[in-house]
């Protein structure tokens, strides 16, 4: 990574950094008209993005994923080098044969496990992981990664404990029963999850969002409830945020960037039963740069954003670079989202880093 220091700067923090172009290993872009509103934000920054399959209806087959991928490519517009890496939505009855079809197609990079009821559009998700064992067996055999939304869903489990419970009640068995299945523990939010990943085999890795590195649950609940800071897994207490920062900047190649940018129309968030998800794709790498800068670890950003992910997925890193400048800019109050608008993270507030075109 190359850095330059502004002559006026009295400290040693760089005013500009160039890093290998990042990839987003966990992204929601939705479908239909709104694709044109959101895909270019990611395509401008990232070489590739793992596209989440939680549409209605979910993307459960390779055939559906092919159609979805075409629509995303069309929406990328001028950013024609952008590669959407597709995923399949695992259900109780995904046949092992579908994994073969997915591998042979060359367009499916992973299969996503949503426990039924865990999050947005997860109704068709897995009700009993044992039902998926033949399919997981096939995934292990063919080298297809399993991406996990790691939260239990029982109504009697406190929402702040759902990730830890998932590790104890589900993930430990999955990892033990399929020791050579590649597993990405998605958008981890707790020290427990970071520790689990660190202690597991090299087949287990994790994505971390920028918002979980930058915020804790006070940012959602103190001084009034903030619907645009509500996502799943929900923000946790400060000690967990600190553990995530430590993992992200550690240089451990098991941790990589996955924004979980999850846009929803403003009226779906600002209502009596608002849905989960934060829209961060418009400034993904800038938000991560700010988090790493806050931890005096800008020199570790490139590894996290651009090297560890491709290494885990068995891909080359991107061949070009991007440049970020230390420059405060104010985030717009909203962005167009098809016929609606989406409220971005930090709307009306500033971000300290700016991606140069
Ligand atoms: C995501 C969405 O809106 O699709 N929401 C979220 O809060 N992260 C689903 C998910 O990744 O849990
Ligand atoms: Zn997600």
XYZ file of C-alpha atoms and ligand atoms in Angstrom:
370
model
C 0.000 0.000 0.000
C 1.343 3.425 -0.868
C 0.788 6.430 1.371
C 1.524 10.118 0.993
C 1.719 12.673 3.766
C 0.452 16.213 3.408
C 3.213 18.742 4.048
C 0.941 20.638 6.441
C 0.128 17.594 8.520
C 1.844 17.595 11.899
C 1.151 13.953 12.702
C 2.137 10.856 10.802
C -1.296 9.930 9.451
C -1.383 9.922 5.666
C -3.585 12.319 3.721
C -3.977 9.857 0.860
C -3.784 6.096 0.510
C -3.789 3.818 -2.521
C -4.899 0.244 -2.067
C -5.698 -2.682 -4.337
C -9.329 -2.387 -5.426
C -11.538 -3.967 -2.738
C -14.317 -6.552 -3.044
C -17.539 -6.677 -1.065
C -18.059 -10.212 0.218
C -21.642 -9.585 1.449
C -24.012 -7.269 -0.408
C -27.760 -6.786 -0.948
C -28.752 -5.001 -4.154
C -32.433 -6.099 -4.334
C -34.153 -6.551 -7.705
C -36.094 -4.715 -10.409
C -36.074 -0.940 -10.824
C -33.954 -0.237 -7.737
C -30.946 -2.152 -9.125
C -30.009 0.864 -11.227
C -30.108 3.009 -8.082
C -27.767 0.906 -5.973
C -25.495 -1.332 -8.096
C -23.339 1.513 -9.527
C -22.291 2.564 -6.003
C -20.641 -0.809 -5.422
C -19.454 -1.242 -9.007
C -17.567 2.068 -8.766
C -15.621 0.900 -5.714
C -15.330 -2.862 -5.898
C -14.040 -5.369 -8.412
C -16.491 -8.000 -7.226
C -19.344 -8.458 -4.784
C -21.018 -11.506 -3.321
C -24.704 -10.914 -4.042
C -27.143 -12.053 -1.381
C -30.040 -14.202 -2.633
C -32.804 -13.047 -0.229
C -35.178 -11.724 -2.873
C -38.898 -12.474 -2.920
C -39.023 -15.196 -4.106
C -35.493 -16.185 -3.038
C -32.801 -17.188 -5.524
C -32.793 -20.948 -4.942
C -31.649 -22.227 -8.333
C -28.751 -21.602 -10.681
C -31.224 -20.698 -13.414
C -32.697 -17.898 -11.281
C -29.208 -16.705 -10.359
C -28.251 -16.435 -14.054
C -31.216 -14.139 -14.734
C -30.465 -12.096 -11.617
C -26.800 -11.745 -12.557
C -27.725 -10.406 -16.006
C -29.962 -7.777 -14.434
C -27.183 -6.690 -12.054
C -24.644 -6.441 -14.877
C -27.078 -4.329 -16.886
C -27.544 -2.041 -13.868
C -23.781 -1.548 -13.392
C -23.825 0.791 -16.391
C -20.441 2.356 -17.092
C -18.699 0.071 -14.556
C -18.609 -2.869 -16.931
C -15.622 -4.563 -15.245
C -17.665 -5.193 -12.093
C -18.322 -8.875 -11.383
C -21.382 -9.930 -9.374
C -20.582 -13.254 -7.679
C -23.859 -15.074 -7.254
C -25.164 -17.139 -4.347
C -27.984 -19.617 -3.832
C -30.461 -19.445 -0.960
C -30.379 -22.714 0.981
C -33.752 -24.241 1.903
C -34.759 -27.431 3.710
C -35.118 -29.037 0.299
C -32.207 -27.716 -1.796
C -31.177 -30.930 -3.603
C -27.494 -31.945 -3.613
C -27.812 -32.076 -7.415
C -28.396 -28.308 -7.448
C -24.896 -27.862 -6.001
C -23.436 -29.786 -8.934
C -25.411 -27.613 -11.346
C -24.217 -24.505 -9.506
C -20.550 -25.517 -9.661
C -20.791 -26.481 -13.337
C -22.380 -23.140 -14.227
C -19.276 -21.288 -13.052
C -21.378 -18.356 -11.822
C -22.288 -19.459 -8.287
C -19.678 -18.643 -5.647
C -21.456 -19.758 -2.469
C -24.662 -20.942 -0.811
C -26.323 -18.840 1.902
C -27.877 -20.259 5.049
C -30.612 -18.126 6.593
C -32.211 -19.736 9.628
C -35.964 -19.377 8.892
C -37.244 -16.143 10.422
C -33.800 -14.715 11.292
C -33.902 -11.592 9.111
C -35.349 -9.825 6.064
C -36.838 -12.317 3.569
C -35.710 -15.376 5.481
C -39.142 -17.011 5.738
C -38.127 -19.649 3.191
C -34.870 -20.334 5.045
C -33.730 -23.450 6.844
C -35.956 -24.768 9.658
C -33.716 -27.717 10.567
C -30.091 -27.848 9.453
C -30.115 -31.651 9.629
C -32.424 -31.642 6.616
C -29.594 -29.990 4.639
C -26.877 -32.482 5.547
C -26.810 -34.296 2.168
C -26.502 -30.902 0.456
C -23.761 -29.726 2.841
C -21.964 -33.010 2.157
C -22.033 -32.223 -1.559
C -20.841 -28.654 -0.911
C -17.923 -29.936 1.134
C -17.031 -32.427 -1.586
C -17.184 -29.862 -4.405
C -15.621 -26.956 -2.502
C -18.722 -24.745 -2.450
C -18.583 -22.292 0.506
C -21.453 -21.995 2.990
C -22.247 -18.427 4.072
C -24.008 -18.300 7.402
C -26.392 -15.794 8.939
C -25.443 -16.837 12.447
C -28.399 -16.151 14.691
C -30.867 -18.504 16.367
C -34.487 -17.503 16.032
C -36.389 -18.912 19.029
C -38.639 -16.201 20.451
C -37.403 -16.874 23.989
C -33.775 -16.026 23.150
C -32.751 -12.435 23.818
C -31.909 -10.686 20.562
C -28.489 -9.639 21.887
C -27.610 -13.302 22.614
C -28.729 -14.820 19.333
C -25.304 -14.896 17.680
C -23.558 -16.527 20.648
C -26.382 -19.104 20.896
C -26.025 -19.878 17.219
C -22.351 -20.698 17.715
C -23.085 -23.012 20.630
C -26.234 -24.661 19.277
C -25.565 -24.835 15.524
C -22.204 -23.693 14.202
C -20.001 -25.907 16.360
C -21.832 -28.995 15.045
C -21.773 -27.838 11.421
C -18.040 -27.191 11.566
C -17.372 -30.497 13.362
C -19.586 -32.536 11.043
C -18.111 -30.927 7.898
C -14.490 -30.188 8.790
C -13.525 -29.360 5.203
C -16.583 -27.290 4.316
C -15.608 -23.657 3.737
C -17.758 -21.590 6.086
C -18.031 -17.803 6.212
C -19.618 -16.565 9.425
C -21.270 -13.458 7.971
C -21.395 -9.998 9.519
C -20.095 -11.049 12.925
C -21.034 -8.753 15.793
C -19.593 -10.240 18.970
C -16.287 -11.037 20.642
C -17.605 -14.606 20.886
C -17.887 -14.855 17.105
C -14.439 -13.337 16.528
C -12.911 -15.798 19.017
C -14.751 -18.720 17.452
C -13.373 -17.847 14.013
C -9.828 -17.330 15.318
C -9.894 -20.697 17.079
C -11.478 -22.642 14.192
C -9.720 -24.338 11.293
C -8.575 -22.418 8.197
C -11.874 -23.465 6.571
C -13.728 -20.949 8.763
C -13.618 -17.205 8.095
C -15.814 -14.157 8.746
C -16.996 -10.920 7.205
C -17.263 -7.743 9.273
C -19.368 -4.726 8.286
C -18.179 -1.131 8.528
C -21.163 -0.225 10.680
C -20.339 -2.854 13.294
C -16.781 -1.482 13.419
C -18.017 2.096 13.826
C -21.073 1.849 16.081
C -22.433 0.188 19.172
C -25.989 -0.215 20.423
C -25.985 3.225 22.048
C -25.895 4.635 18.519
C -29.244 2.978 17.908
C -30.984 3.620 21.224
C -29.573 6.576 23.171
C -31.241 9.968 22.697
C -34.110 8.467 20.696
C -34.550 5.336 18.609
C -32.723 5.469 15.263
C -34.422 3.214 12.716
C -31.596 3.676 10.216
C -29.167 2.173 12.735
C -31.266 -0.954 13.067
C -29.856 -3.976 11.282
C -29.490 -7.679 11.911
C -27.524 -8.932 13.650
C -28.332 -5.935 15.828
C -25.563 -3.579 17.039
C -23.989 -4.835 20.269
C -22.280 -3.292 23.305
C -18.957 -1.413 23.045
C -16.759 -4.296 24.210
C -17.955 -6.333 21.229
C -17.299 -3.473 18.806
C -13.766 -3.258 20.194
C -13.239 -6.993 19.673
C -14.379 -6.680 16.050
C -11.961 -3.796 15.408
C -9.169 -5.840 16.951
C -9.975 -8.786 14.667
C -10.282 -6.625 11.538
C -6.939 -4.870 12.049
C -5.128 -7.952 13.358
C -3.732 -9.027 10.018
C -5.417 -12.426 10.464
C -6.468 -13.478 6.969
C -9.726 -15.043 8.220
C -11.391 -11.631 8.437
C -12.526 -9.649 5.422
C -14.789 -6.897 4.175
C -18.492 -7.572 3.719
C -20.614 -4.447 3.943
C -24.029 -6.081 4.341
C -25.271 -2.882 2.711
C -29.015 -3.537 2.819
C -31.093 -0.734 1.287
C -34.771 -0.344 2.126
C -37.156 2.410 1.040
C -37.390 5.156 3.673
C -41.034 4.345 4.496
C -40.143 0.723 5.288
C -37.616 1.836 7.893
C -39.491 4.800 9.393
C -42.613 3.008 10.519
C -44.058 1.241 13.553
C -42.404 -2.035 12.547
C -39.310 -0.962 10.636
C -37.239 -3.489 8.746
C -33.592 -4.322 9.369
C -30.724 -3.097 7.213
C -28.377 -0.149 6.740
C -27.460 1.342 3.381
C -23.671 1.816 3.264
C -22.630 0.862 -0.284
C -22.471 4.520 -1.410
C -19.398 4.999 0.840
C -18.338 1.465 1.710
C -14.570 1.756 1.527
C -14.631 5.277 2.997
C -16.478 4.025 6.083
C -13.992 1.176 6.516
C -11.117 3.655 6.041
C -12.565 5.753 8.832
C -12.855 2.738 11.140
C -9.270 1.640 10.451
C -8.019 5.227 10.782
C -9.767 5.562 14.166
C -7.766 2.509 15.248
C -4.505 3.893 13.770
C -4.419 0.909 11.462
C -4.819 2.299 7.942
C -1.854 0.157 6.937
C -4.016 -2.930 7.596
C -6.972 -1.798 5.466
C -5.805 -3.249 2.156
C -5.320 -6.729 3.545
C -8.825 -6.709 5.017
C -10.613 -5.076 2.069
C -8.739 -6.465 -0.910
C -6.560 -9.506 -0.112
C -8.089 -11.763 2.548
C -11.411 -12.300 0.755
C -9.943 -13.447 -2.583
C -7.493 -15.664 -0.696
C -10.341 -17.455 1.103
C -12.437 -17.818 -2.062
C -9.428 -19.037 -4.074
C -9.386 -16.037 -6.416
C -6.735 -13.541 -7.488
C -6.809 -10.114 -5.911
C -7.997 -7.328 -8.223
C -5.293 -5.990 -10.522
C -5.939 -2.247 -10.226
C -5.881 0.226 -7.346
C -8.113 2.869 -5.839
C -7.086 6.041 -4.026
C -8.699 7.478 -0.921
C -8.144 11.009 0.297
C -8.560 12.345 3.813
C -11.341 14.816 3.082
C -14.530 15.447 5.042
C -17.694 15.392 2.940
C -21.336 15.574 3.846
C -23.533 12.599 3.034
C -26.765 13.542 1.200
C -30.032 13.339 3.145
C -31.251 10.607 0.802
C -30.500 8.780 -2.424
C -32.934 7.763 -5.145
C -34.142 4.170 -4.767
C -36.314 3.328 -7.772
C -39.492 5.384 -7.248
C -38.646 5.818 -3.552
C -35.690 7.105 -1.604
C -33.252 5.319 0.706
C -31.679 7.035 3.707
C -27.934 6.370 3.732
C -25.878 5.812 6.862
C -24.609 9.190 8.159
C -27.294 11.096 6.173
C -26.609 14.829 6.642
C -23.409 14.059 8.562
C -19.801 13.788 7.470
C -17.413 11.007 6.496
C -13.666 11.645 6.883
C -12.410 9.872 3.753
C -13.282 10.244 0.108
C -12.730 7.861 -2.794
C -11.141 9.688 -5.724
C -12.589 8.754 -9.122
C -30.545 -7.697 5.466
C -31.586 -7.307 4.396
O -32.234 -6.256 4.542
O -31.714 -8.033 3.405
N -30.794 -6.934 6.646
C -29.889 -6.640 7.607
O -30.263 -6.044 8.619
N -28.624 -6.962 7.492
C -30.597 -9.152 5.708
C -29.420 -9.674 6.497
O -28.285 -9.724 6.011
O -29.618 -10.028 7.665
Zn -26.966 -9.377 4.709
